Amino acid sequence: MITMSVFRIGNEVVDYEIHLLERHLRLLDTELAAIHTAIALSADPDTDGLFDAGEYFIGSGFVAIQRYITSVRCSEKVAQDVALKIPPVLSNGMPFAQALHVGANYWKHVEEWFEPAFKGSALNGLAAKTLDTLEKSTPWAEYTCSNLLAQFGDSNQLLLTPLIPKIMHWRNAMMKLSP
């Protein structure tokens, strides 16, 4: 178990976990690149399940990034509501970390929202808050994670490793808040 994912030695940031995250995202990007190729060759990528496969790997990447964000903010003792508002900020005004956080929560919990307990009733609590926040960046009805990833950068090539510089930007900005 990693107990301190990020710390400083003088002015230098030591971040062992960012390298693990990057390796993880590269593995997911290998799958995403194969899916991009298959989509280009497919007569009907939706029916072939390619969009769903891409959504799965992107959602998994969001969860890994969320775990990293949580690890860093906890090691720096910064409250979640503060950490999620730290730059960078997307073109729609939503903080990058917050968008990733709600994307990961959406991916982890969306199936629960369609359980019989929810049928016929409006979502409430954290589920409603997650969707309200998410809908500021993308509609949640179809391929939500893919649409959200497109908001972060190049919408023609949906890959996760290009997010690493933004994640590091967030980390560095957040570390300036803690003593």
PDB file of C-alpha atoms in Angstrom:
ATOM      1  CA  MET A   1       0.000   0.000   0.000  1.00  0.00           C
ATOM      2  CA  ILE A   2       1.229   3.462  -0.887  1.00  0.00           C
ATOM      3  CA  THR A   3       0.779   5.729   2.118  1.00  0.00           C
ATOM      4  CA  MET A   4       2.114   8.974   0.665  1.00  0.00           C
ATOM      5  CA  SER A   5       1.565   9.182  -3.048  1.00  0.00           C
ATOM      6  CA  VAL A   6       3.021  12.673  -3.397  1.00  0.00           C
ATOM      7  CA  PHE A   7       5.446  14.661  -1.332  1.00  0.00           C
ATOM      8  CA  ARG A   8       7.970  17.418  -1.722  1.00  0.00           C
ATOM      9  CA  ILE A   9      11.691  17.473  -1.183  1.00  0.00           C
ATOM     10  CA  GLY A  10      12.563  21.129  -1.284  1.00  0.00           C
ATOM     11  CA  ASN A  11      10.927  22.472  -4.433  1.00  0.00           C
ATOM     12  CA  GLU A  12      10.831  19.081  -6.131  1.00  0.00           C
ATOM     13  CA  VAL A  13       7.646  17.001  -6.293  1.00  0.00           C
ATOM     14  CA  VAL A  14       8.106  13.281  -5.769  1.00  0.00           C
ATOM     15  CA  ASP A  15       5.133  11.425  -7.234  1.00  0.00           C
ATOM     16  CA  TYR A  16       5.545   7.687  -7.554  1.00  0.00           C
ATOM     17  CA  GLU A  17       1.867   7.074  -8.171  1.00  0.00           C
ATOM     18  CA  ILE A  18       1.613   9.252 -11.301  1.00  0.00           C
ATOM     19  CA  HIS A  19       3.901   6.771 -13.053  1.00  0.00           C
ATOM     20  CA  LEU A  20       1.654   3.877 -12.074  1.00  0.00           C
ATOM     21  CA  LEU A  21      -1.393   5.803 -13.271  1.00  0.00           C
ATOM     22  CA  GLU A  22       0.301   6.585 -16.562  1.00  0.00           C
ATOM     23  CA  ARG A  23       1.201   2.904 -17.068  1.00  0.00           C
ATOM     24  CA  HIS A  24      -2.394   1.943 -16.323  1.00  0.00           C
ATOM     25  CA  LEU A  25      -3.790   4.516 -18.747  1.00  0.00           C
ATOM     26  CA  ARG A  26      -1.356   3.344 -21.454  1.00  0.00           C
ATOM     27  CA  LEU A  27      -2.730  -0.185 -21.088  1.00  0.00           C
ATOM     28  CA  LEU A  28      -6.265   1.141 -21.483  1.00  0.00           C
ATOM     29  CA  ASP A  29      -5.160   3.260 -24.466  1.00  0.00           C
ATOM     30  CA  THR A  30      -3.840   0.122 -26.173  1.00  0.00           C
ATOM     31  CA  GLU A  31      -7.370  -1.256 -26.046  1.00  0.00           C
ATOM     32  CA  LEU A  32      -8.879   2.075 -27.091  1.00  0.00           C
ATOM     33  CA  ALA A  33      -6.537   2.330 -30.097  1.00  0.00           C
ATOM     34  CA  ALA A  34      -7.613  -1.151 -31.233  1.00  0.00           C
ATOM     35  CA  ILE A  35     -11.246  -0.101 -30.823  1.00  0.00           C
ATOM     36  CA  HIS A  36     -10.629   3.076 -32.875  1.00  0.00           C
ATOM     37  CA  THR A  37      -9.205   0.904 -35.671  1.00  0.00           C
ATOM     38  CA  ALA A  38     -12.133  -1.511 -35.477  1.00  0.00           C
ATOM     39  CA  ILE A  39     -14.613   1.389 -35.577  1.00  0.00           C
ATOM     40  CA  ALA A  40     -12.982   2.709 -38.756  1.00  0.00           C
ATOM     41  CA  LEU A  41     -13.357  -0.724 -40.384  1.00  0.00           C
ATOM     42  CA  SER A  42     -16.851  -1.512 -39.125  1.00  0.00           C
ATOM     43  CA  ALA A  43     -20.022  -1.052 -41.153  1.00  0.00           C
ATOM     44  CA  ASP A  44     -21.968  -0.623 -37.897  1.00  0.00           C
ATOM     45  CA  PRO A  45     -19.732   0.003 -34.873  1.00  0.00           C
ATOM     46  CA  ASP A  46     -22.695   0.476 -32.545  1.00  0.00           C
ATOM     47  CA  THR A  47     -24.218  -2.912 -33.368  1.00  0.00           C
ATOM     48  CA  ASP A  48     -20.749  -4.469 -33.230  1.00  0.00           C
ATOM     49  CA  GLY A  49     -20.478  -3.282 -29.610  1.00  0.00           C
ATOM     50  CA  LEU A  50     -17.432  -1.146 -30.287  1.00  0.00           C
ATOM     51  CA  PHE A  51     -18.803   2.036 -28.757  1.00  0.00           C
ATOM     52  CA  ASP A  52     -19.787   0.120 -25.614  1.00  0.00           C
ATOM     53  CA  ALA A  53     -16.297  -1.398 -25.427  1.00  0.00           C
ATOM     54  CA  GLY A  54     -14.717   2.052 -25.714  1.00  0.00           C
ATOM     55  CA  GLU A  55     -17.046   3.362 -23.029  1.00  0.00           C
ATOM     56  CA  TYR A  56     -15.961   0.535 -20.722  1.00  0.00           C
ATOM     57  CA  PHE A  57     -12.251   1.290 -21.006  1.00  0.00           C
ATOM     58  CA  ILE A  58     -12.736   5.059 -20.750  1.00  0.00           C
ATOM     59  CA  GLY A  59     -14.932   4.661 -17.659  1.00  0.00           C
ATOM     60  CA  SER A  60     -12.316   2.390 -16.104  1.00  0.00           C
ATOM     61  CA  GLY A  61      -9.685   5.044 -16.788  1.00  0.00           C
ATOM     62  CA  PHE A  62     -11.809   7.711 -15.097  1.00  0.00           C
ATOM     63  CA  VAL A  63     -12.041   5.533 -11.985  1.00  0.00           C
ATOM     64  CA  ALA A  64      -8.252   5.085 -11.927  1.00  0.00           C
ATOM     65  CA  ILE A  65      -7.779   8.847 -12.251  1.00  0.00           C
ATOM     66  CA  GLN A  66     -10.347   9.458  -9.513  1.00  0.00           C
ATOM     67  CA  ARG A  67      -8.387   7.121  -7.249  1.00  0.00           C
ATOM     68  CA  TYR A  68      -5.207   9.088  -7.976  1.00  0.00           C
ATOM     69  CA  ILE A  69      -6.933  12.413  -7.274  1.00  0.00           C
ATOM     70  CA  THR A  70      -8.265  11.052  -3.988  1.00  0.00           C
ATOM     71  CA  SER A  71      -4.871   9.682  -3.007  1.00  0.00           C
ATOM     72  CA  VAL A  72      -3.112  12.980  -3.687  1.00  0.00           C
ATOM     73  CA  ARG A  73      -5.680  15.170  -1.969  1.00  0.00           C
ATOM     74  CA  CYS A  74      -5.695  12.901   1.093  1.00  0.00           C
ATOM     75  CA  SER A  75      -1.906  12.868   1.329  1.00  0.00           C
ATOM     76  CA  GLU A  76      -1.961  16.659   1.127  1.00  0.00           C
ATOM     77  CA  LYS A  77      -4.898  16.879   3.585  1.00  0.00           C
ATOM     78  CA  VAL A  78      -7.054  18.961   1.239  1.00  0.00           C
ATOM     79  CA  ALA A  79     -10.832  18.626   1.486  1.00  0.00           C
ATOM     80  CA  GLN A  80     -12.577  17.036  -1.489  1.00  0.00           C
ATOM     81  CA  ASP A  81     -14.799  20.047  -2.230  1.00  0.00           C
ATOM     82  CA  VAL A  82     -11.698  22.269  -2.362  1.00  0.00           C
ATOM     83  CA  ALA A  83      -9.560  19.815  -4.356  1.00  0.00           C
ATOM     84  CA  LEU A  84     -12.181  19.292  -7.052  1.00  0.00           C
ATOM     85  CA  LYS A  85     -12.400  23.034  -7.773  1.00  0.00           C
ATOM     86  CA  ILE A  86      -8.683  23.491  -8.429  1.00  0.00           C
ATOM     87  CA  PRO A  87      -7.599  24.298 -12.029  1.00  0.00           C
ATOM     88  CA  PRO A  88      -7.308  23.435 -14.791  1.00  0.00           C
ATOM     89  CA  VAL A  89     -10.815  24.371 -15.889  1.00  0.00           C
ATOM     90  CA  LEU A  90     -12.650  23.087 -18.975  1.00  0.00           C
ATOM     91  CA  SER A  91     -13.981  25.441 -21.651  1.00  0.00           C
ATOM     92  CA  ASN A  92     -17.482  25.163 -20.107  1.00  0.00           C
ATOM     93  CA  GLY A  93     -16.119  26.484 -16.787  1.00  0.00           C
ATOM     94  CA  MET A  94     -16.172  23.164 -14.932  1.00  0.00           C
ATOM     95  CA  PRO A  95     -12.982  22.260 -13.097  1.00  0.00           C
ATOM     96  CA  PHE A  96     -11.166  19.324 -14.720  1.00  0.00           C
ATOM     97  CA  ALA A  97     -10.898  17.337 -11.464  1.00  0.00           C
ATOM     98  CA  GLN A  98     -14.595  17.765 -10.748  1.00  0.00           C
ATOM     99  CA  ALA A  99     -15.535  16.591 -14.241  1.00  0.00           C
ATOM    100  CA  LEU A 100     -13.339  13.510 -13.838  1.00  0.00           C
ATOM    101  CA  HIS A 101     -14.799  12.848 -10.403  1.00  0.00           C
ATOM    102  CA  VAL A 102     -18.416  12.921 -11.602  1.00  0.00           C
ATOM    103  CA  GLY A 103     -17.484  10.902 -14.704  1.00  0.00           C
ATOM    104  CA  ALA A 104     -15.957   8.202 -12.508  1.00  0.00           C
ATOM    105  CA  ASN A 105     -18.947   8.228 -10.159  1.00  0.00           C
ATOM    106  CA  TYR A 106     -21.306   7.992 -13.113  1.00  0.00           C
ATOM    107  CA  TRP A 107     -19.374   5.009 -14.474  1.00  0.00           C
ATOM    108  CA  LYS A 108     -19.309   3.238 -11.126  1.00  0.00           C
ATOM    109  CA  HIS A 109     -22.965   3.794 -10.205  1.00  0.00           C
ATOM    110  CA  VAL A 110     -25.089   4.221 -13.340  1.00  0.00           C
ATOM    111  CA  GLU A 111     -26.281   0.622 -13.247  1.00  0.00           C
ATOM    112  CA  GLU A 112     -27.648   1.163  -9.739  1.00  0.00           C
ATOM    113  CA  TRP A 113     -29.762   4.025 -11.019  1.00  0.00           C
ATOM    114  CA  PHE A 114     -31.736   1.586 -13.149  1.00  0.00           C
ATOM    115  CA  GLU A 115     -32.399  -0.963 -10.413  1.00  0.00           C
ATOM    116  CA  PRO A 116     -36.047  -1.660  -9.554  1.00  0.00           C
ATOM    117  CA  ALA A 117     -35.713   0.561  -6.461  1.00  0.00           C
ATOM    118  CA  PHE A 118     -35.283   3.567  -8.771  1.00  0.00           C
ATOM    119  CA  LYS A 119     -37.942   2.655 -11.365  1.00  0.00           C
ATOM    120  CA  GLY A 120     -40.734   5.154 -11.421  1.00  0.00           C
ATOM    121  CA  SER A 121     -38.969   7.554  -9.086  1.00  0.00           C
ATOM    122  CA  ALA A 122     -36.677  10.454  -9.668  1.00  0.00           C
ATOM    123  CA  LEU A 123     -33.046  10.142  -8.724  1.00  0.00           C
ATOM    124  CA  ASN A 124     -32.104  11.958  -5.570  1.00  0.00           C
ATOM    125  CA  GLY A 125     -29.137  12.568  -3.299  1.00  0.00           C
ATOM    126  CA  LEU A 126     -25.683  11.955  -4.706  1.00  0.00           C
ATOM    127  CA  ALA A 127     -27.037  10.322  -7.881  1.00  0.00           C
ATOM    128  CA  ALA A 128     -29.017  13.450  -8.775  1.00  0.00           C
ATOM    129  CA  LYS A 129     -26.081  15.714  -7.863  1.00  0.00           C
ATOM    130  CA  THR A 130     -23.724  13.624 -10.014  1.00  0.00           C
ATOM    131  CA  LEU A 131     -26.037  13.824 -13.019  1.00  0.00           C
ATOM    132  CA  ASP A 132     -26.697  17.542 -12.555  1.00  0.00           C
ATOM    133  CA  THR A 133     -22.958  18.217 -12.498  1.00  0.00           C
ATOM    134  CA  LEU A 134     -22.255  15.815 -15.361  1.00  0.00           C
ATOM    135  CA  GLU A 135     -24.895  17.366 -17.594  1.00  0.00           C
ATOM    136  CA  LYS A 136     -22.997  20.666 -17.465  1.00  0.00           C
ATOM    137  CA  SER A 137     -20.402  18.959 -19.680  1.00  0.00           C
ATOM    138  CA  THR A 138     -22.235  16.239 -21.583  1.00  0.00           C
ATOM    139  CA  PRO A 139     -25.583  14.502 -21.880  1.00  0.00           C
ATOM    140  CA  TRP A 140     -25.599  11.294 -19.864  1.00  0.00           C
ATOM    141  CA  ALA A 141     -27.957   9.215 -21.983  1.00  0.00           C
ATOM    142  CA  GLU A 142     -25.479   7.626 -24.403  1.00  0.00           C
ATOM    143  CA  TYR A 143     -21.726   7.117 -24.290  1.00  0.00           C
ATOM    144  CA  THR A 144     -21.354   9.579 -21.467  1.00  0.00           C
ATOM    145  CA  CYS A 145     -17.740   8.735 -20.626  1.00  0.00           C
ATOM    146  CA  SER A 146     -16.691   9.018 -24.268  1.00  0.00           C
ATOM    147  CA  ASN A 147     -18.457  12.361 -24.609  1.00  0.00           C
ATOM    148  CA  LEU A 148     -16.862  13.610 -21.410  1.00  0.00           C
ATOM    149  CA  LEU A 149     -13.386  12.508 -22.542  1.00  0.00           C
ATOM    150  CA  ALA A 150     -13.961  14.442 -25.775  1.00  0.00           C
ATOM    151  CA  GLN A 151     -14.500  17.572 -23.624  1.00  0.00           C
ATOM    152  CA  PHE A 152     -10.993  17.170 -22.198  1.00  0.00           C
ATOM    153  CA  GLY A 153      -9.092  17.370 -25.450  1.00  0.00           C
ATOM    154  CA  ASP A 154      -8.938  15.835 -28.915  1.00  0.00           C
ATOM    155  CA  SER A 155     -12.399  14.478 -29.680  1.00  0.00           C
ATOM    156  CA  ASN A 156     -11.121  12.667 -32.780  1.00  0.00           C
ATOM    157  CA  GLN A 157      -8.777  10.394 -30.837  1.00  0.00           C
ATOM    158  CA  LEU A 158     -10.310   9.407 -27.514  1.00  0.00           C
ATOM    159  CA  LEU A 159      -7.318   8.353 -25.424  1.00  0.00           C
ATOM    160  CA  LEU A 160      -6.579   8.678 -21.734  1.00  0.00           C
ATOM    161  CA  THR A 161      -2.817   9.312 -21.532  1.00  0.00           C
ATOM    162  CA  PRO A 162      -3.156  12.824 -22.995  1.00  0.00           C
ATOM    163  CA  LEU A 163      -4.860  13.674 -19.690  1.00  0.00           C
ATOM    164  CA  ILE A 164      -1.623  13.155 -17.730  1.00  0.00           C
ATOM    165  CA  PRO A 165      -0.354  16.758 -18.212  1.00  0.00           C
ATOM    166  CA  LYS A 166      -3.723  18.116 -17.007  1.00  0.00           C
ATOM    167  CA  ILE A 167      -3.638  15.756 -14.027  1.00  0.00           C
ATOM    168  CA  MET A 168      -0.129  16.957 -13.174  1.00  0.00           C
ATOM    169  CA  HIS A 169      -1.243  20.586 -13.606  1.00  0.00           C
ATOM    170  CA  TRP A 170      -4.046  19.898 -11.104  1.00  0.00           C
ATOM    171  CA  ARG A 171      -1.629  18.151  -8.713  1.00  0.00           C
ATOM    172  CA  ASN A 172       0.858  21.023  -8.810  1.00  0.00           C
ATOM    173  CA  ALA A 173      -1.865  23.641  -8.284  1.00  0.00           C
ATOM    174  CA  MET A 174      -3.293  21.645  -5.402  1.00  0.00           C
ATOM    175  CA  MET A 175       0.067  21.203  -3.730  1.00  0.00           C
ATOM    176  CA  LYS A 176       0.461  24.982  -3.609  1.00  0.00           C
ATOM    177  CA  LEU A 177      -2.571  25.074  -1.284  1.00  0.00           C
ATOM    178  CA  SER A 178      -1.100  22.799   1.354  1.00  0.00           C
ATOM    179  CA  PRO A 179       1.641  23.878   3.757  1.00  0.00           C
TER     180      PRO A 179
END
